[in-house]
Amino acid sequence: MTVYEEYKGRLPGRIINDMKSEAEKRNLNDNQIKKVMEYLVTQYDAAKIDPGEAIGIITAESFGEPGTQMTLNVFHFAGVAEVSVTQGLPRLIEILDARKKIKTPSMEIHLKKEHGKETNEVRKIAAQIKETVLREISEEFNINLSKMQLEVTINKAKMREIKAKPEEIIEKLKESHKNIIAKETPEGLSIKPEATENELMEMYKLKEKLKETYIRGVKGVTHVLPVKNGNEFIIITAGSNLADVINIPEVDSAKTTTNDIHETAKVLGIEAARQIIINEAEKVIEDQGLDVDIRHILCIADTMSRTGLVKGITRSGITGEKKSVLAKASFETPLTHLVNASLIGEVDQLNSVIENVMLNQPVPLGTGLPDLVAKMGPKDIKTQKKEDKKEDKE
Amino acid sequence: MNSNNKTDVYLRDVFIGQIESPKDFIKKVKEERREGRLPDSVNVGYNKDLNEVVIETSKGRARRPLIVIEKEKAKLTEDHVKKLLNNETKWKELVTEGIIEYIDAAEEENSLVALSEDEITPEHTHLEISPIVIMGLTTSLVPFSNFGQSARLNRGSKAQKQSLGIYAANYLIRMDTDSNVLHYPSNPIVKTCNAQLAGQENHPAGQNIVVALMSYEGYNMQDALILNKGSLARGLARSTYFKPYTVEELRYSGGLTDQICVPDKEVKGYKAEEDYKLLEDDGITYPEATITEEDVIIGRTSPPRFLGEMDEFSIAANKLRDSSVTIKPGEIGKVDMIAVTENEEGNKLVQIRVRHQRIPEIGDKFASRHGQKGVVGLIVPQQDMPFTVSGITPDVMFSPHSIPSRMTVSHLIEALAGKVGALDGKSIDATAFTGQTEADLRVQLQELGFREDGSERMVNGITGEEFEAKIFIGNMYYLRLKHMVGNKLHARAAGRIQLLTRQPIEGRAKGGGLRLGEMEKDCFVAHGASLLLKERFDSDRTVVPICSACGLIGVNDVFRKKKFCHRCGGNVEINSIELSYAFKLLMDEIRAMGVLPNIKLKNKY
């Protein structure tokens, strides 16, 4: 055991463990093990990225080059009908910009093992998750002018489908609209504003509001689609509301995901958001049949989530946080950056790449990183200065 | 929409009346036309949505001929075709007899056209004359296009538009800007029926050559072609490039004019005497003069740009400046034709057409008619070329990797058909859908004593060993495209720079630099080649004196050997630093906005 002890910290735990089991299998003695471990250390060190390697630009190129081959086709249905998902370059831009409002929010809801087996049960759960508004379960909205009330004809079949009773609907209506009197009628509902002196316009406004009244399900989830994945059912949705969905008892909260990065960060935290960035970016690249090394995606995801907040690669996000004025100005809106810098008298230390390219100085990367340093005493400096002056005069 | 349930009738967009039944009305009109009582240029269409009948007779409509179908039978019979072939009847007669009629867009809306005779149903009103009409003019010239991929057909027709031929019979007396003429164009052995209709037979733009589908030392990878040097020596794909140079004697205000002449030595901007050697006494070169780049071909002097320059001290010639026309850098050739005339304003106009023979070289572009284009990758001496056991040396070697992913089956069939045609001395009909079949061609090839699949045993010209594989070889029609390296090759070391940024100017014609752009810069950074990158961007390097006190640009007075700062005076330390001029310019511009940028220098040690 002691042989491995000294390699802790020099090699990752997994490699040490692999070595342990392999050594047992092959019956190696301590000396042999040590030999192998030394070799492993040299190999591991050689595999590490060298100091001064421009990983950022390599990552950017690794995304940028395949990006030119991606289709610009925005509307493409992902295999199954109904739920359309943004794909290709628009989606990749969405991810890397860390957009607050994504075009097609969608969730993948996994169910707990005991629930995700029978088709009927899954359908029931899916129907339960889908947001239902009054418009969807009613057939007609009428304004009765003589009684100054709204008359709603309810679709009985749809009511049965979601197993809702008129009383429940009345309750929901009262919850979301104050000052109304709602009653059950043979056809459905009659709704009357409490205040008696209603103008007709108000009635119309009320009608439109009532149509969108939330009745059942998870808010924001507009479509649900149960899909068989292996021998388990998952529910794909259009619209996303992770916080509410994982509170549903049948849902496996550990596996359920959304493609909204910011929502994930809010509900599950920054590490989860980082993972979503990785998964979503990888999905886009794979769907397009391209091949980008996972480490580039990791690099981007790490950079975006490094501060604990999700930040996009935009001038308001990561790029805006660059220290150099010139670097910021060379990205987007140069005037704004120059004006702001001159207002506060910003100093550019010229520590990064772009600034030095602009000034035609060696960039501090690769061969430009090492500097020649000479040790000099105070005496040396004085003589040096004299020599400099001499040179100048010549 | 009219209220009385009647249908409006418009003649050439003018309302002329109403009718009860549009169906009967249109039928009547068509009958009258087919029987010759109405002119055949009348077309009638019924618009269902607007419920109106439109009769058109105006000129300028696009119309196309179709065979009329009556009682589920095409009116054009074998009999008619025979008579047409024997010159017993004419197309015009078929039209007047109502067998064939010309349909415009509006009438086509009410018609159902069958592509072939066996798909006729009671609903069909017309029959297409040939299924090839589904393609455009140039696309229909692609042989066996029904065996090609549609995207490749598009590219194939694009290549034909760029191919060299004899573009006009009077090219010798024309002054077209940048024209090319192929020396020995030939008619394709494998052609579509449209080649004749489109007039391609009268001015072909390509040559029949022998193509082997094989690789050769890798010089035809990625669509490159390998040419036989022997074939080139025999004139294969040789062409001439014509380019006119124009000079005018311009008139300026104050009665001054340009003068086409041999410039006097006193003239401003006079080049070396050597440069004017080609000029005759009239200031114009002689025909058939051999010219190289930057030779003066027309001498001209112009009056000074500004009248102020005409000061009293100079003699007459001194005031003038040289504005002679020189051959552009990189261009060579012979003076082909000289025209001395007058332009609309009555100014003397001299045009010189320069000609240059273009023998195919590495980098010139060639294409077949199937969207298979490529540049020459290698020119092989004939003795090194592979040859078939019967002694045939191919003119071109084409890489087999260019075929599978592009699915240009028509390319292969053309080679097969071309082989049959060349061996049998006949031309092959390759019209889409109706041309000769592949099976038929294979039988013919076998009858001619060759393998039916077109492949042959071949021998390596270098080693003299026979190749293990049998090689597909056949005759194809190849096009030389107008893109030639001679017109595009460009490189430079030092040269002209822009006044503003001190960076090299752009463009081949002006001898500009080749830009190392943003993305190329990224590549250098990604490689960590920091110092190489700096060197690449040194084109606008400048040394700027910086005042260490205020950080502004100081002055280095070379004459008085003094350095000082406009702001801080002479008693400050001025250090020289190396910068890109573009950045110095940026600082100047920022300063012009009223912002003070300064450079703080730090001791490196």
mmCIF file of N, CA and C in Angstrom, chain A residues 252-319:
data_model
loop_
_atom_site.group_PDB
_atom_site.id
_atom_site.type_symbol
_atom_site.label_atom_id
_atom_site.label_comp_id
_atom_site.label_asym_id
_atom_site.label_seq_id
_atom_site.Cartn_x
_atom_site.Cartn_y
_atom_site.Cartn_z
ATOM 1 N N ASP A 252 -39.424 11.910 -11.355
ATOM 2 C CA ASP A 252 -38.094 11.645 -10.811
ATOM 3 C C ASP A 252 -37.298 12.944 -10.890
ATOM 4 N N SER A 253 -37.197 13.607 -9.759
ATOM 5 C CA SER A 253 -36.607 14.951 -9.781
ATOM 6 C C SER A 253 -35.107 14.907 -10.071
ATOM 7 N N ALA A 254 -34.482 13.747 -9.872
ATOM 8 C CA ALA A 254 -33.038 13.670 -10.097
ATOM 9 C C ALA A 254 -32.700 13.625 -11.576
ATOM 10 N N LYS A 255 -33.607 13.086 -12.381
ATOM 11 C CA LYS A 255 -33.282 12.910 -13.799
ATOM 12 C C LYS A 255 -33.899 13.981 -14.685
ATOM 13 N N THR A 256 -34.946 14.633 -14.188
ATOM 14 C CA THR A 256 -35.669 15.580 -15.022
ATOM 15 C C THR A 256 -34.817 16.809 -15.322
ATOM 16 N N THR A 257 -34.820 17.205 -16.610
ATOM 17 C CA THR A 257 -33.997 18.352 -17.002
ATOM 18 C C THR A 257 -34.798 19.318 -17.876
ATOM 19 N N THR A 258 -34.286 20.523 -17.958
ATOM 20 C CA THR A 258 -34.842 21.508 -18.883
ATOM 21 C C THR A 258 -33.698 22.016 -19.749
ATOM 22 N N ASN A 259 -34.015 22.557 -20.920
ATOM 23 C CA ASN A 259 -32.935 23.083 -21.762
ATOM 24 C C ASN A 259 -32.698 24.570 -21.500
ATOM 25 N N ASP A 260 -33.388 25.106 -20.490
ATOM 26 C CA ASP A 260 -33.194 26.517 -20.146
ATOM 27 C C ASP A 260 -32.083 26.625 -19.105
ATOM 28 N N ILE A 261 -30.966 27.226 -19.508
ATOM 29 C CA ILE A 261 -29.784 27.261 -18.645
ATOM 30 C C ILE A 261 -30.035 28.102 -17.389
ATOM 31 N N HIS A 262 -30.649 29.257 -17.596
ATOM 32 C CA HIS A 262 -30.866 30.152 -16.459
ATOM 33 C C HIS A 262 -31.832 29.562 -15.463
ATOM 34 N N GLU A 263 -32.866 28.859 -15.969
ATOM 35 C CA GLU A 263 -33.832 28.235 -15.076
ATOM 36 C C GLU A 263 -33.147 27.150 -14.256
ATOM 37 N N THR A 264 -32.300 26.380 -14.919
ATOM 38 C CA THR A 264 -31.569 25.333 -14.211
ATOM 39 C C THR A 264 -30.708 25.948 -13.115
ATOM 40 N N ALA A 265 -30.029 27.046 -13.461
ATOM 41 C CA ALA A 265 -29.170 27.697 -12.473
ATOM 42 C C ALA A 265 -29.984 28.166 -11.270
ATOM 43 N N LYS A 266 -31.181 28.636 -11.536
ATOM 44 C CA LYS A 266 -32.016 29.163 -10.464
ATOM 45 C C LYS A 266 -32.516 28.031 -9.565
ATOM 46 N N VAL A 267 -32.964 26.946 -10.200
ATOM 47 C CA VAL A 267 -33.590 25.876 -9.426
ATOM 48 C C VAL A 267 -32.556 24.932 -8.834
ATOM 49 N N LEU A 268 -31.577 24.536 -9.629
ATOM 50 C CA LEU A 268 -30.668 23.480 -9.194
ATOM 51 C C LEU A 268 -29.256 23.973 -8.891
ATOM 52 N N GLY A 269 -28.947 25.189 -9.258
ATOM 53 C CA GLY A 269 -27.620 25.699 -8.927
ATOM 54 C C GLY A 269 -26.686 25.732 -10.115
ATOM 55 N N ILE A 270 -25.518 26.340 -9.913
ATOM 56 C CA ILE A 270 -24.603 26.647 -11.004
ATOM 57 C C ILE A 270 -23.963 25.402 -11.598
ATOM 58 N N GLU A 271 -23.695 24.390 -10.759
ATOM 59 C CA GLU A 271 -23.062 23.176 -11.295
ATOM 60 C C GLU A 271 -23.992 22.481 -12.275
ATOM 61 N N ALA A 272 -25.291 22.465 -11.926
ATOM 62 C CA ALA A 272 -26.271 21.856 -12.822
ATOM 63 C C ALA A 272 -26.348 22.647 -14.115
ATOM 64 N N ALA A 273 -26.306 23.971 -13.995
ATOM 65 C CA ALA A 273 -26.372 24.814 -15.189
ATOM 66 C C ALA A 273 -25.182 24.547 -16.093
ATOM 67 N N ARG A 274 -24.007 24.364 -15.480
ATOM 68 C CA ARG A 274 -22.812 24.059 -16.258
ATOM 69 C C ARG A 274 -23.019 22.772 -17.047
ATOM 70 N N GLN A 275 -23.588 21.772 -16.367
ATOM 71 C CA GLN A 275 -23.819 20.492 -17.025
ATOM 72 C C GLN A 275 -24.811 20.649 -18.181
ATOM 73 N N ILE A 276 -25.824 21.524 -17.990
ATOM 74 C CA ILE A 276 -26.815 21.731 -19.055
ATOM 75 C C ILE A 276 -26.142 22.387 -20.268
ATOM 76 N N ILE A 277 -25.251 23.335 -19.996
ATOM 77 C CA ILE A 277 -24.532 23.972 -21.117
ATOM 78 C C ILE A 277 -23.779 22.903 -21.900
ATOM 79 N N ILE A 278 -23.088 22.033 -21.157
ATOM 80 C CA ILE A 278 -22.311 20.968 -21.816
ATOM 81 C C ILE A 278 -23.233 20.074 -22.629
ATOM 82 N N ASN A 279 -24.317 19.596 -21.980
ATOM 83 C CA ASN A 279 -25.210 18.645 -22.651
ATOM 84 C C ASN A 279 -25.847 19.255 -23.887
ATOM 85 N N GLU A 280 -26.321 20.481 -23.728
ATOM 86 C CA GLU A 280 -27.041 21.108 -24.844
ATOM 87 C C GLU A 280 -26.099 21.401 -26.007
ATOM 88 N N ALA A 281 -24.905 21.911 -25.686
ATOM 89 C CA ALA A 281 -23.952 22.210 -26.759
ATOM 90 C C ALA A 281 -23.543 20.929 -27.472
ATOM 91 N N GLU A 282 -23.352 19.880 -26.699
ATOM 92 C CA GLU A 282 -22.944 18.616 -27.294
ATOM 93 C C GLU A 282 -24.065 18.067 -28.183
ATOM 94 N N LYS A 283 -25.291 18.240 -27.712
ATOM 95 C CA LYS A 283 -26.439 17.745 -28.473
ATOM 96 C C LYS A 283 -26.493 18.428 -29.842
ATOM 97 N N VAL A 284 -26.322 19.745 -29.838
ATOM 98 C CA VAL A 284 -26.367 20.487 -31.113
ATOM 99 C C VAL A 284 -25.302 19.963 -32.061
ATOM 100 N N ILE A 285 -24.090 19.833 -31.536
ATOM 101 C CA ILE A 285 -22.968 19.433 -32.397
ATOM 102 C C ILE A 285 -23.166 18.025 -32.919
ATOM 103 N N GLU A 286 -23.695 17.153 -32.065
ATOM 104 C CA GLU A 286 -23.915 15.778 -32.481
ATOM 105 C C GLU A 286 -25.032 15.694 -33.524
ATOM 106 N N ASP A 287 -26.102 16.458 -33.299
ATOM 107 C CA ASP A 287 -27.225 16.445 -34.247
ATOM 108 C C ASP A 287 -26.781 16.863 -35.643
ATOM 109 N N GLN A 288 -25.800 17.756 -35.697
ATOM 110 C CA GLN A 288 -25.346 18.244 -36.988
ATOM 111 C C GLN A 288 -24.317 17.312 -37.598
ATOM 112 N N GLY A 289 -24.020 16.227 -36.884
ATOM 113 C CA GLY A 289 -23.060 15.274 -37.407
ATOM 114 C C GLY A 289 -21.638 15.800 -37.385
ATOM 115 N N LEU A 290 -21.354 16.691 -36.458
ATOM 116 C CA LEU A 290 -19.999 17.247 -36.375
ATOM 117 C C LEU A 290 -19.283 16.617 -35.194
ATOM 118 N N ASP A 291 -17.988 16.884 -35.118
ATOM 119 C CA ASP A 291 -17.201 16.259 -34.072
ATOM 120 C C ASP A 291 -16.326 17.315 -33.409
ATOM 121 N N VAL A 292 -16.734 17.698 -32.208
ATOM 122 C CA VAL A 292 -15.940 18.652 -31.443
ATOM 123 C C VAL A 292 -15.552 17.967 -30.154
ATOM 124 N N ASP A 293 -14.279 18.032 -29.800
ATOM 125 C CA ASP A 293 -13.811 17.360 -28.592
ATOM 126 C C ASP A 293 -14.535 17.919 -27.375
ATOM 127 N N ILE A 294 -14.917 17.011 -26.462
ATOM 128 C CA ILE A 294 -15.697 17.404 -25.289
ATOM 129 C C ILE A 294 -14.946 18.430 -24.450
ATOM 130 N N ARG A 295 -13.612 18.388 -24.484
ATOM 131 C CA ARG A 295 -12.847 19.309 -23.628
ATOM 132 C C ARG A 295 -13.031 20.770 -24.028
ATOM 133 N N HIS A 296 -13.312 20.995 -25.325
ATOM 134 C CA HIS A 296 -13.592 22.366 -25.738
ATOM 135 C C HIS A 296 -14.909 22.840 -25.151
ATOM 136 N N ILE A 297 -15.892 21.940 -25.163
ATOM 137 C CA ILE A 297 -17.186 22.309 -24.601
ATOM 138 C C ILE A 297 -17.042 22.545 -23.099
ATOM 139 N N LEU A 298 -16.268 21.687 -22.438
ATOM 140 C CA LEU A 298 -16.032 21.862 -20.995
ATOM 141 C C LEU A 298 -15.402 23.219 -20.734
ATOM 142 N N CYS A 299 -14.455 23.588 -21.565
ATOM 143 C CA CYS A 299 -13.750 24.854 -21.385
ATOM 144 C C CYS A 299 -14.741 26.015 -21.442
ATOM 145 N N ILE A 300 -15.631 25.950 -22.427
ATOM 146 C CA ILE A 300 -16.611 27.028 -22.556
ATOM 147 C C ILE A 300 -17.565 27.039 -21.377
ATOM 148 N N ALA A 301 -18.065 25.855 -21.007
ATOM 149 C CA ALA A 301 -19.024 25.776 -19.903
ATOM 150 C C ALA A 301 -18.399 26.264 -18.608
ATOM 151 N N ASP A 302 -17.151 25.904 -18.389
ATOM 152 C CA ASP A 302 -16.458 26.368 -17.180
ATOM 153 C C ASP A 302 -16.323 27.883 -17.177
ATOM 154 N N THR A 303 -15.935 28.433 -18.325
ATOM 155 C CA THR A 303 -15.762 29.882 -18.399
ATOM 156 C C THR A 303 -17.075 30.596 -18.144
ATOM 157 N N MET A 304 -18.154 30.015 -18.680
ATOM 158 C CA MET A 304 -19.438 30.685 -18.550
ATOM 159 C C MET A 304 -19.981 30.624 -17.130
ATOM 160 N N SER A 305 -19.623 29.587 -16.378
ATOM 161 C CA SER A 305 -20.219 29.426 -15.041
ATOM 162 C C SER A 305 -19.216 29.699 -13.927
ATOM 163 N N ARG A 306 -18.043 30.128 -14.288
ATOM 164 C CA ARG A 306 -16.933 30.291 -13.344
ATOM 165 C C ARG A 306 -17.273 31.176 -12.147
ATOM 166 N N THR A 307 -18.027 32.249 -12.389
ATOM 167 C CA THR A 307 -18.271 33.218 -11.316
ATOM 168 C C THR A 307 -19.417 32.820 -10.407
ATOM 169 N N GLY A 308 -20.081 31.716 -10.716
ATOM 170 C CA GLY A 308 -21.252 31.345 -9.928
ATOM 171 C C GLY A 308 -22.531 31.828 -10.563
ATOM 172 N N LEU A 309 -22.387 32.685 -11.551
ATOM 173 C CA LEU A 309 -23.536 33.135 -12.332
ATOM 174 C C LEU A 309 -23.320 32.676 -13.767
ATOM 175 N N VAL A 310 -24.407 32.443 -14.464
ATOM 176 C CA VAL A 310 -24.262 32.052 -15.857
ATOM 177 C C VAL A 310 -24.022 33.305 -16.689
ATOM 178 N N LYS A 311 -22.889 33.301 -17.392
ATOM 179 C CA LYS A 311 -22.568 34.480 -18.207
ATOM 180 C C LYS A 311 -22.311 34.065 -19.641
ATOM 181 N N GLY A 312 -22.922 34.754 -20.556
ATOM 182 C CA GLY A 312 -22.753 34.420 -21.967
ATOM 183 C C GLY A 312 -21.490 35.032 -22.532
ATOM 184 N N ILE A 313 -21.131 34.577 -23.738
ATOM 185 C CA ILE A 313 -19.959 35.146 -24.379
ATOM 186 C C ILE A 313 -20.429 36.323 -25.218
ATOM 187 N N THR A 314 -20.760 37.399 -24.535
ATOM 188 C CA THR A 314 -21.264 38.605 -25.183
ATOM 189 C C THR A 314 -20.564 39.800 -24.574
ATOM 190 N N ARG A 315 -20.863 40.964 -25.096
ATOM 191 C CA ARG A 315 -20.185 42.141 -24.551
ATOM 192 C C ARG A 315 -20.738 42.507 -23.181
ATOM 193 N N SER A 316 -21.932 41.974 -22.865
ATOM 194 C CA SER A 316 -22.436 42.206 -21.512
ATOM 195 C C SER A 316 -22.029 41.068 -20.586
ATOM 196 N N GLY A 317 -21.488 39.995 -21.164
ATOM 197 C CA GLY A 317 -21.094 38.854 -20.352
ATOM 198 C C GLY A 317 -19.589 38.771 -20.192
ATOM 199 N N ILE A 318 -19.029 37.642 -20.578
ATOM 200 C CA ILE A 318 -17.608 37.403 -20.339
ATOM 201 C C ILE A 318 -16.713 38.419 -21.037
ATOM 202 N N THR A 319 -17.009 38.678 -22.316
ATOM 203 C CA THR A 319 -16.148 39.590 -23.062
ATOM 204 C C THR A 319 -16.123 40.971 -22.421
#
